[in-house]
């Protein structure tokens, strides 16, 4: 679907911001003295776990779906996702009064299915081992005359996700503050690309880094080689939100030329960041949402005497996993 | 100390708000679709767990301590608290460059001692069974020429705590929204009294309720009898932040005449609220901070077709207790 799309720019982010007014939460900017102390600089936190549906994904989903001509898409929308994108799309479709079908692996945790159904979506299951979710979604979209809402590689999705960093930089500017650097979690790179559009337009001197889980550092490796690299595995990190196989075509076209670097963190470093967010930020952050914080706490980037922005991208984590992470420490 | 103090009014809250600018976090107002659904109305959440030091207590502490004449108090400040007030006072004193001494029971959990020491305070321990903390604190204050910062029954403390609801009502007004009712957690009643000053000045038609843990419903019983009642026990609820023996003299003089009612919740209802906040708000809320949410979720108040404000007053909870609360569900 993305092949024939042109790249979005910051005007698209601004337009998305207008559409999101009154629908998305304008998440606050949080600063914690103890984190600043550890970073030996300032860390400005944008907690998208507080966003509607518990992650930034509602921003892109709403920006995409609210622009659809209902008469053109009687079947509503189709998306494939087992996680945050599913909930973002389901919520946006529900508000717009459009049916939503979400294609999910049969082995998706019950809690994620329940959350998605609660938002009014229909779930179509498939077998991970033998079926390709993109094909199932495309077939369903055709049969039902429904619009396919891809998870990251679409101009409207990228523009919507960019509103988080737009808000962050604008709020800091209003206080007379600015960012030396910004760290954004990356799976397919949609949030990163949108963030890049906002950062380069509003604060061109800010260096933008991505953070990824070890073993799923496709952005870091793509940056090093100059071409999109594919991860060697599909599972094997607790960061379930960041396991996309490779950077998107559109997203990497935006990110590749200007990304300052890729930071890679281990699952243990992620768990430590989740515990830190619990104890000192009072925020529930899911594993994939914690990678930028983990990068700072584990010393993967120099933050001394600098002002560093980070996005905590989501908080949809199973209570059992979260509880064990706290107790195991 | 409070005996000869006059009652604060809303002008004092406004003055406190000016002092807190740039020091306290202006916590956001959060709304969650699923909570609205359960309440069959709107619930507007003020998450003070995101406040500096993890609870609203920094507001009152800062308002009090930032007004002290340093030359008059060479010994800085003294407070007695094992929890949130200790951290609020320690942080405010640290920023003001004043020494702080906190009187704590010897059996206070290590994590709370550590958090308080990290903020630069000295801890003086006492034996709960044989010593009265008020006396120890008063003696220390005299010896060291330090100002005593009481936990709730002081005009500056009450005025500082009132800024949270002032922000809540102002932010809602800016969006064209208002509150039919407001639920505030009550221990000694400082947050409640400050909230009352703001609510009665800015939104006189809003009904203000307090929420308390079962067995520690001194406000509810005082309201029913018209005189300050004392709790029959000093321990026995997970809501460690709300176990003050009785309403304060100043706080009850403000609250008693205008409080719409007292809501009482069990520890199990509190645990359910903590889990709800985890799953659907992505917030870490401590037991005592959850009582207003618990009152709504357990049906202690009619919220249908109404707009109800609640304060989540703090998030300083032990990781082990929180983890067990999640896993036990």
XYZ file of C-alpha atoms in Angstrom:
658
model
C 0.000 0.000 0.000
C 2.802 2.390 0.874
C 4.674 1.947 -2.416
C 2.875 4.732 -4.240
C 2.695 7.110 -1.299
C 4.746 10.271 -1.106
C 6.658 11.197 2.024
C 4.815 13.272 4.602
C 6.287 16.532 5.872
C 5.858 18.739 8.942
C 2.777 20.431 7.462
C 1.132 17.010 7.618
C 2.081 16.738 11.288
C 0.544 20.154 11.983
C -2.641 19.121 10.165
C -2.729 15.908 12.208
C -2.344 17.928 15.383
C -5.465 19.908 14.490
C -7.428 16.711 13.894
C -6.309 15.223 17.197
C -7.415 18.220 19.260
C -10.011 17.084 21.777
C -9.550 13.416 20.804
C -6.030 12.567 21.916
C -4.666 13.304 25.377
C -2.153 16.135 25.298
C 0.265 14.146 27.433
C 2.318 16.174 29.903
C 6.064 16.693 29.960
C 7.522 15.172 33.112
C 10.903 15.698 34.709
C 12.222 13.716 37.657
C 15.048 15.059 39.853
C 16.510 11.586 40.446
C 16.644 10.826 36.727
C 18.375 14.139 36.060
C 20.864 13.254 38.767
C 21.607 9.876 37.190
C 21.852 11.407 33.709
C 23.996 14.294 35.021
C 21.838 16.442 32.772
C 18.157 17.102 32.164
C 15.760 14.449 30.898
C 12.393 15.607 29.586
C 9.873 12.797 29.426
C 6.830 12.546 27.147
C 4.714 9.748 28.666
C 2.594 8.349 25.833
C 1.544 5.512 28.125
C -0.997 8.107 29.317
C -2.340 8.453 25.777
C -5.792 7.158 24.866
C -5.569 3.322 24.474
C -2.291 3.342 26.431
C 0.148 4.156 23.636
C 0.976 6.760 20.975
C -0.704 4.564 18.351
C -4.052 6.337 18.716
C -2.468 9.458 17.202
C -1.675 7.849 13.860
C -4.799 5.719 13.836
C -7.044 8.724 14.391
C -5.207 10.885 11.863
C -5.683 8.192 9.242
C -9.207 7.025 10.013
C -10.806 10.406 10.714
C -9.968 11.444 7.155
C -11.711 8.483 5.516
C -14.805 9.103 3.427
C -17.312 6.762 5.073
C -19.306 6.245 1.873
C -16.183 5.002 0.140
C -15.450 2.411 2.813
C -18.693 0.711 3.829
C -16.701 -2.053 5.491
C -14.809 0.393 7.677
C -11.182 -0.387 8.428
C -8.885 -3.385 8.606
C -5.586 -3.571 10.444
C -3.146 -6.275 11.477
C -1.625 -6.030 14.917
C -1.596 -7.963 18.131
C -0.971 -4.971 20.261
C -0.971 -1.225 20.476
C -1.868 -0.458 16.855
C -4.912 -2.738 17.193
C -6.246 -0.725 20.106
C -5.417 2.628 18.518
C -7.232 1.698 15.309
C -10.191 0.140 17.142
C -10.686 3.255 19.286
C -10.400 5.644 16.350
C -12.838 3.608 14.249
C -15.290 3.361 17.128
C -15.337 7.131 17.603
C -15.781 7.636 13.847
C -18.629 5.126 13.783
C -16.800 2.789 11.420
C -16.558 -0.990 11.807
C -13.034 -2.260 12.501
C -11.567 -5.691 11.834
C -8.258 -6.548 13.410
C -6.207 -9.483 12.159
C -4.437 -11.092 15.118
C -2.359 -14.241 15.623
C -4.455 -17.003 17.242
C -1.957 -17.131 20.108
C -2.363 -13.443 21.046
C -2.785 -13.083 24.830
C -6.441 -13.050 25.828
C -6.071 -9.668 27.529
C -5.089 -7.987 24.268
C -8.007 -9.596 22.434
C -10.349 -8.460 25.197
C -9.050 -4.887 25.125
C -9.497 -4.712 21.377
C -13.018 -6.202 21.444
C -13.969 -3.794 24.225
C -13.293 -1.016 21.729
C -15.855 -2.507 19.388
C -13.540 -4.247 16.952
C -14.054 -7.661 15.367
C -11.040 -9.970 15.617
C -10.019 -12.352 12.845
C -7.454 -14.882 13.962
C -4.758 -16.514 11.888
C -2.054 -19.084 12.378
C 1.366 -17.418 12.690
C 3.175 -20.488 11.353
C 1.259 -20.958 8.108
C -0.402 -17.662 7.185
C 0.811 -14.135 6.358
C -1.118 -11.435 8.183
C -0.619 -8.826 5.446
C -2.295 -11.128 2.891
C -5.218 -11.913 5.161
C -5.723 -8.231 5.908
C -5.514 -7.269 2.226
C -8.007 -9.997 1.276
C -10.430 -8.912 4.004
C -10.108 -5.273 2.982
C -10.976 -6.166 -0.603
C -13.928 -8.387 0.288
C -15.445 -5.916 2.722
C -14.608 -2.689 0.951
C -12.648 -1.635 4.001
C -9.611 0.646 4.213
C -6.380 -0.992 5.266
C -4.664 0.946 8.061
C -0.996 -0.106 8.072
C 0.932 -0.005 11.365
C 3.638 2.453 10.346
C 4.435 2.773 6.652
C 1.802 5.332 5.659
C 2.016 9.146 5.465
C -1.036 9.713 7.675
C 0.216 7.290 10.312
C 3.661 8.876 10.354
C 2.195 12.399 10.515
C -0.108 11.445 13.388
C 2.700 9.903 15.418
C 4.760 13.052 14.882
C 2.356 15.097 17.010
C 3.818 13.728 20.248
C 7.250 15.266 19.662
C 5.631 18.387 18.210
C 3.844 18.830 21.558
C 7.024 18.088 23.485
C 9.144 20.650 21.651
C 6.381 23.284 21.693
C 5.815 22.879 25.408
C 9.531 23.158 26.122
C 9.824 26.219 23.873
C 6.981 27.869 25.791
C 9.092 27.466 28.946
C 12.259 28.653 27.252
C 13.734 25.152 27.094
C 15.099 23.140 24.198
C 16.461 19.667 23.453
C 20.056 18.815 22.633
C 18.991 15.292 21.794
C 15.915 13.105 21.570
C 15.586 9.327 21.937
C 12.620 7.550 20.337
C 11.741 3.829 20.530
C 11.726 2.165 17.107
C 9.897 -0.901 15.794
C 8.826 -0.182 12.214
C 9.955 3.407 12.673
C 6.617 5.242 12.398
C 6.929 7.112 15.680
C 10.567 7.786 14.907
C 9.791 9.188 11.433
C 7.002 11.426 12.729
C 9.254 12.587 15.559
C 11.980 13.318 13.039
C 9.647 15.522 10.983
C 8.731 17.540 14.068
C 12.265 17.745 15.425
C 13.848 18.789 12.140
C 11.191 21.482 11.584
C 10.981 22.890 15.101
C 14.431 22.212 16.513
C 16.834 21.373 13.693
C 19.874 21.302 15.980
C 18.398 18.468 18.086
C 20.134 15.135 17.475
C 17.581 12.319 17.113
C 18.482 8.772 18.178
C 16.404 5.622 18.076
C 16.367 2.954 20.790
C 15.805 -0.741 20.061
C 15.946 -4.061 21.895
C 19.023 -6.254 21.422
C 18.469 -8.726 18.574
C 15.946 -6.356 16.965
C 18.328 -3.554 16.111
C 17.299 -3.352 12.464
C 17.382 0.457 12.534
C 20.868 0.595 14.044
C 22.165 -1.886 11.455
C 20.318 -0.232 8.585
C 21.841 3.065 9.593
C 25.321 1.532 9.671
C 24.961 -0.076 6.240
C 22.800 2.554 4.569
C 20.209 -0.017 3.485
C 17.202 -1.530 5.285
C 18.284 -4.610 7.232
C 16.031 -7.435 8.411
C 16.098 -8.884 11.936
C 17.290 -12.479 12.157
C 14.445 -13.538 14.395
C 10.791 -12.724 14.994
C 10.525 -13.407 18.715
C 12.861 -13.467 21.696
C 12.614 -10.101 23.450
C 10.174 -8.895 26.108
C 9.725 -5.752 23.971
C 6.727 -7.160 22.061
C 5.829 -3.729 20.643
C 9.170 -3.373 18.823
C 9.545 -6.662 16.936
C 8.793 -5.472 13.388
C 11.037 -7.333 10.935
C 12.659 -4.247 9.366
C 12.369 -0.462 9.045
C 9.520 0.667 6.791
C 10.193 1.965 3.315
C 8.698 5.402 3.942
C 9.849 5.595 7.517
C 13.437 4.749 6.660
C 13.424 7.206 3.779
C 12.737 9.861 6.416
C 14.898 8.491 9.220
C 17.914 7.053 7.420
C 19.488 10.285 6.172
C 19.234 12.212 9.460
C 19.234 9.733 12.338
C 22.123 10.511 14.701
C 22.494 6.930 15.882
C 20.881 3.740 17.112
C 20.986 2.713 20.789
C 20.534 -0.944 21.683
C 19.413 -2.210 25.107
C 19.102 -5.656 26.664
C 15.923 -7.091 28.199
C 17.496 -6.747 31.648
C 18.192 -3.076 31.014
C 14.563 -2.728 29.932
C 13.346 -4.388 33.138
C 15.482 -2.016 35.199
C 13.965 0.930 33.325
C 10.436 -0.377 33.976
C 11.238 -0.576 37.686
C 12.699 2.920 37.647
C 9.563 4.282 35.961
C 7.451 2.515 38.570
C 9.435 3.801 41.561
C 10.389 7.283 40.490
C 7.954 8.329 37.750
C 4.859 6.454 39.025
C 4.188 5.380 35.456
C 3.339 1.964 34.074
C 5.555 1.543 31.031
C 5.563 -1.577 28.884
C 8.876 -3.188 27.870
C 8.963 -1.715 24.362
C 7.929 1.655 25.775
C 10.922 1.701 28.134
C 13.833 1.381 25.700
C 14.695 5.091 25.514
C 14.727 5.355 29.299
C 16.751 2.129 29.438
C 19.296 3.623 27.044
C 19.864 6.547 29.406
C 19.938 4.529 32.627
C 22.371 1.998 31.156
C 24.719 4.693 29.876
C 24.261 4.021 26.163
C 24.352 7.740 25.401
C 26.177 10.712 26.868
C 23.636 12.874 28.674
C 25.999 14.900 30.854
C 25.195 18.639 30.845
C 22.696 18.016 28.047
C 18.956 18.271 27.705
C 17.600 14.928 26.458
C 14.012 14.221 25.441
C 12.621 10.689 25.616
C 9.317 9.140 24.661
C 7.813 6.462 26.875
C 5.784 5.073 24.019
C 3.269 2.803 25.732
C 2.057 1.122 28.898
C 0.126 -1.938 27.726
C 1.796 -4.611 29.789
C 0.375 -7.751 31.298
C -0.125 -7.412 35.097
C 1.601 -10.745 35.709
C 4.722 -9.757 33.776
C 4.801 -6.345 35.433
C 4.311 -7.805 38.907
C 7.091 -10.338 38.364
C 9.399 -7.611 37.080
C 8.857 -5.658 40.299
C 9.165 -8.591 42.654
C 12.155 -10.229 40.933
C 14.315 -7.160 41.526
C 1.007 24.891 66.829
C -2.222 25.226 64.904
C -4.270 26.484 67.835
C -3.540 30.147 67.285
C -3.678 30.035 63.507
C -6.481 31.613 61.549
C -8.242 29.732 58.764
C -6.793 30.110 55.278
C -9.011 31.205 52.393
C -8.911 30.958 48.610
C -6.628 33.994 48.328
C -4.059 31.947 50.216
C -4.463 29.125 47.692
C -3.913 31.563 44.827
C -0.797 32.906 46.522
C 0.449 29.342 47.014
C -0.147 28.640 43.333
C 2.145 31.535 42.422
C 4.846 30.218 44.723
C 4.596 26.721 43.251
C 5.011 27.860 39.655
C 8.081 26.208 38.177
C 8.610 24.085 41.307
C 5.622 21.733 41.390
C 4.510 19.667 38.417
C 1.289 21.002 36.944
C -0.197 17.521 36.823
C -2.473 16.802 33.849
C -6.177 16.053 33.878
C -6.772 12.531 32.606
C -9.971 10.909 31.409
C -10.332 7.225 30.553
C -13.165 5.975 28.334
C -13.498 2.691 30.245
C -13.800 4.470 33.588
C -16.476 6.764 32.175
C -18.301 3.679 30.929
C -18.195 2.061 34.354
C -19.252 5.284 36.067
C -21.971 5.895 33.462
C -20.795 9.477 33.561
C -17.557 11.408 33.235
C -14.657 11.016 35.635
C -11.931 13.663 35.540
C -8.731 12.493 37.189
C -6.030 14.652 38.764
C -3.018 12.303 39.155
C -0.920 13.727 41.982
C 1.148 10.554 41.935
C 2.948 12.385 39.107
C 3.743 15.280 41.430
C 7.284 15.946 42.580
C 8.141 13.385 45.342
C 5.239 11.192 44.200
C 2.383 12.843 46.070
C 0.533 16.153 46.531
C 2.487 16.735 49.744
C 5.193 18.734 47.995
C 2.622 21.470 47.339
C 1.958 22.221 50.990
C 5.539 21.613 52.026
C 6.867 24.064 49.464
C 4.224 26.683 50.218
C 5.154 26.562 53.878
C 8.935 26.259 53.669
C 9.558 28.699 50.808
C 8.063 31.462 52.970
C 10.392 30.889 55.910
C 12.914 33.566 56.774
C 16.171 31.572 56.755
C 17.842 33.824 59.299
C 15.036 33.145 61.746
C 15.365 29.359 61.450
C 19.071 28.454 61.408
C 18.159 24.828 62.104
C 15.915 24.634 59.072
C 12.747 22.539 59.389
C 11.464 19.609 61.406
C 8.567 17.352 60.444
C 7.143 14.060 61.633
C 5.993 11.596 59.009
C 6.896 8.142 57.803
C 5.704 8.781 54.313
C 4.643 11.336 51.787
C 4.876 14.439 53.970
C 8.461 13.474 54.852
C 9.471 13.449 51.198
C 7.539 16.612 50.362
C 9.172 18.512 53.217
C 12.644 17.100 52.502
C 12.453 18.098 48.824
C 11.165 21.597 49.579
C 13.835 22.179 52.230
C 16.555 20.877 49.924
C 15.563 23.293 47.163
C 15.438 26.168 49.661
C 18.850 25.233 50.993
C 17.531 24.541 54.501
C 18.433 21.534 56.638
C 15.517 19.158 57.281
C 15.038 16.703 60.130
C 12.292 14.107 59.800
C 11.026 12.212 62.837
C 10.119 8.657 61.774
C 9.108 5.489 63.598
C 12.059 3.084 63.904
C 10.035 0.440 62.041
C 9.496 2.600 58.938
C 10.229 0.580 55.776
C 13.806 1.043 54.618
C 12.679 2.287 51.199
C 10.905 5.279 52.741
C 13.927 6.125 54.864
C 16.141 5.862 51.780
C 13.865 8.091 49.705
C 13.838 10.723 52.419
C 17.617 10.635 52.944
C 18.147 10.867 49.203
C 16.419 14.251 49.410
C 19.037 15.398 51.876
C 17.055 15.039 55.098
C 18.333 13.761 58.423
C 16.156 11.070 60.005
C 15.559 10.833 63.750
C 13.952 7.554 64.757
C 11.614 6.926 67.666
C 9.820 3.994 69.201
C 6.127 4.005 68.237
C 5.101 2.149 71.382
C 6.706 4.408 73.976
C 7.247 7.831 72.406
C 5.008 10.544 70.926
C 6.287 11.892 67.641
C 4.768 15.333 68.133
C 6.734 15.788 71.359
C 10.004 14.625 69.842
C 9.527 16.936 66.872
C 8.635 19.914 69.082
C 11.671 19.293 71.285
C 13.992 19.043 68.265
C 12.509 22.190 66.758
C 13.191 24.092 69.988
C 16.738 22.797 70.419
C 17.757 23.455 66.832
C 15.846 26.660 66.202
C 14.029 24.885 63.396
C 10.512 25.517 62.114
C 8.022 22.720 62.684
C 6.136 21.837 59.495
C 2.958 20.023 60.545
C 1.479 17.433 58.171
C -1.925 19.057 57.679
C -3.191 21.416 60.369
C -1.516 24.632 59.226
C -2.846 27.426 56.979
C 0.134 27.317 54.590
C -0.063 23.544 54.267
C -3.801 23.639 53.571
C -3.405 26.483 51.058
C -0.618 24.635 49.223
C -2.627 21.424 48.957
C -5.554 23.420 47.564
C -3.625 24.234 44.401
C -4.253 20.763 42.944
C -8.023 21.247 42.775
C -7.557 24.861 41.726
C -5.611 23.582 38.691
C -8.195 20.885 38.031
C -11.164 23.271 38.024
C -9.305 25.920 36.023
C -8.223 23.432 33.374
C -11.756 22.091 33.055
C -13.173 25.626 32.838
C -10.743 26.405 30.018
C -12.286 23.490 28.090
C -15.846 24.502 28.964
C -16.242 21.665 31.478
C -17.244 21.685 35.128
C -17.627 19.279 38.046
C -20.896 18.151 39.604
C -18.940 16.480 42.381
C -15.428 15.960 43.613
C -13.973 13.125 45.715
C -10.824 13.726 47.746
C -8.881 11.206 49.878
C -8.787 12.194 53.553
C -6.290 11.380 56.311
C -5.886 14.477 58.478
C -7.937 16.420 55.952
C -5.343 18.889 54.653
C -5.794 18.046 50.985
C -9.533 17.961 51.538
C -9.596 21.393 53.196
C -7.448 22.978 50.500
C -9.614 21.358 47.825
C -12.692 22.702 49.573
C -11.353 26.266 49.485
C -10.716 25.999 45.754
C -13.979 24.239 44.959
C -16.153 26.629 46.956
C -14.478 29.676 45.391
C -14.289 28.505 41.783
C -17.218 26.118 41.503
C -19.599 26.615 44.448
C -22.197 24.208 43.075
C -19.738 21.282 43.118
C -20.473 18.783 45.897
C -17.283 17.752 47.696
C -16.990 14.271 49.251
C -14.119 12.688 51.104
C -13.014 9.075 50.734
C -11.493 7.053 53.571
C -10.442 3.474 54.313
C -12.798 1.301 56.403
C -11.863 1.526 60.084
C -10.319 4.969 59.543
C -13.497 6.823 58.657
C -13.000 9.600 61.196
C -14.162 12.248 58.725
C -17.352 10.379 57.849
C -18.166 9.860 61.543
C -17.199 13.413 62.488
C -19.486 14.685 59.776
C -22.334 12.521 61.037
C -21.919 13.655 64.644
C -20.812 17.227 64.017
C -17.717 16.849 66.207
C -14.236 15.497 65.516
C -14.142 11.747 66.108
C -11.050 9.632 66.746
C -10.300 6.321 65.007
C -10.373 3.266 67.265
C -7.105 1.936 65.909
C -3.794 3.201 64.552
C -2.946 0.405 62.112
C -4.814 -2.210 60.116
C -5.360 -0.854 56.613
C -3.111 -0.978 53.569
C -3.811 2.756 53.154
C -0.773 3.841 55.180
C -1.066 7.455 53.985
C -4.538 7.891 55.502
C -4.165 6.639 59.064
C -4.197 9.973 60.937
C -6.053 9.547 64.226
C -8.669 12.262 63.640
C -9.523 15.266 61.441
C -7.394 18.335 62.135
C -8.792 21.287 64.037
C -8.294 23.784 61.216
C -9.054 21.297 58.472
C -12.316 20.205 60.061
C -13.333 23.801 60.684
C -13.155 24.218 56.900
C -14.495 20.816 55.865
C -17.148 20.058 58.461
C -19.725 22.711 57.540
C -19.691 22.075 53.775
C -18.634 18.466 53.157
C -21.345 16.672 51.155
C -20.540 13.251 52.597
C -17.947 10.671 53.504
C -17.337 7.552 51.380
C -15.743 4.505 52.963
C -13.934 1.740 51.063
C -12.439 -1.614 52.029
C -8.845 -2.685 51.431
C -10.051 -5.097 48.740
C -11.853 -2.267 46.959
C -8.632 -0.271 47.183
C -6.636 -3.138 45.659
C -9.125 -3.389 42.799
C -8.747 0.339 42.194
C -4.948 0.042 42.168
C -5.240 -2.705 39.551
C -7.651 -0.608 37.502
C -5.258 2.349 37.580
C -2.449 0.041 36.490
C -4.368 -1.506 33.596
C -6.417 1.383 32.311
C -4.714 4.583 33.477
C -1.096 3.322 33.367
C -0.527 5.022 36.691
C 1.125 3.721 39.830
C -1.185 4.721 42.669
C -0.526 3.831 46.297
C -3.305 2.355 48.441
C -4.223 5.607 50.179
C -4.075 7.427 46.862
C -6.653 5.086 45.348
C -9.597 5.563 47.719
C -11.516 8.082 45.583
C -11.209 5.838 42.536
C -12.175 2.863 44.690
C -15.302 4.709 45.841
C -16.420 5.141 42.229
C -15.554 1.619 41.075
C -17.297 0.034 44.059
C -20.447 2.080 43.571
C -20.210 4.125 46.803
C -21.479 7.230 45.010
C -23.911 7.891 42.186
C -21.919 9.010 39.158
C -24.508 8.398 36.459
C -24.822 11.298 34.006
C -22.590 13.358 36.263
C -19.143 14.845 35.967
C -17.020 13.662 38.905
C -13.510 14.844 39.749
C -11.159 12.619 41.718
C -7.677 13.071 43.098
C -5.221 10.194 42.954
C -3.197 11.629 45.802
C 0.033 9.630 45.666
C 2.020 6.776 44.185
C 4.620 5.896 46.818
C 4.024 2.185 47.128
C 6.462 -0.606 47.817
C 7.265 -2.615 44.638
C 6.646 -5.897 46.466
C 3.191 -4.862 47.658
C 2.298 -3.505 44.240
C 3.556 -6.619 42.455
C 1.611 -8.891 44.783
C -1.515 -6.800 44.282
C -1.238 -7.298 40.520
C -0.402 -10.980 40.620
C -2.958 -11.944 43.286
C -5.852 -10.741 41.112
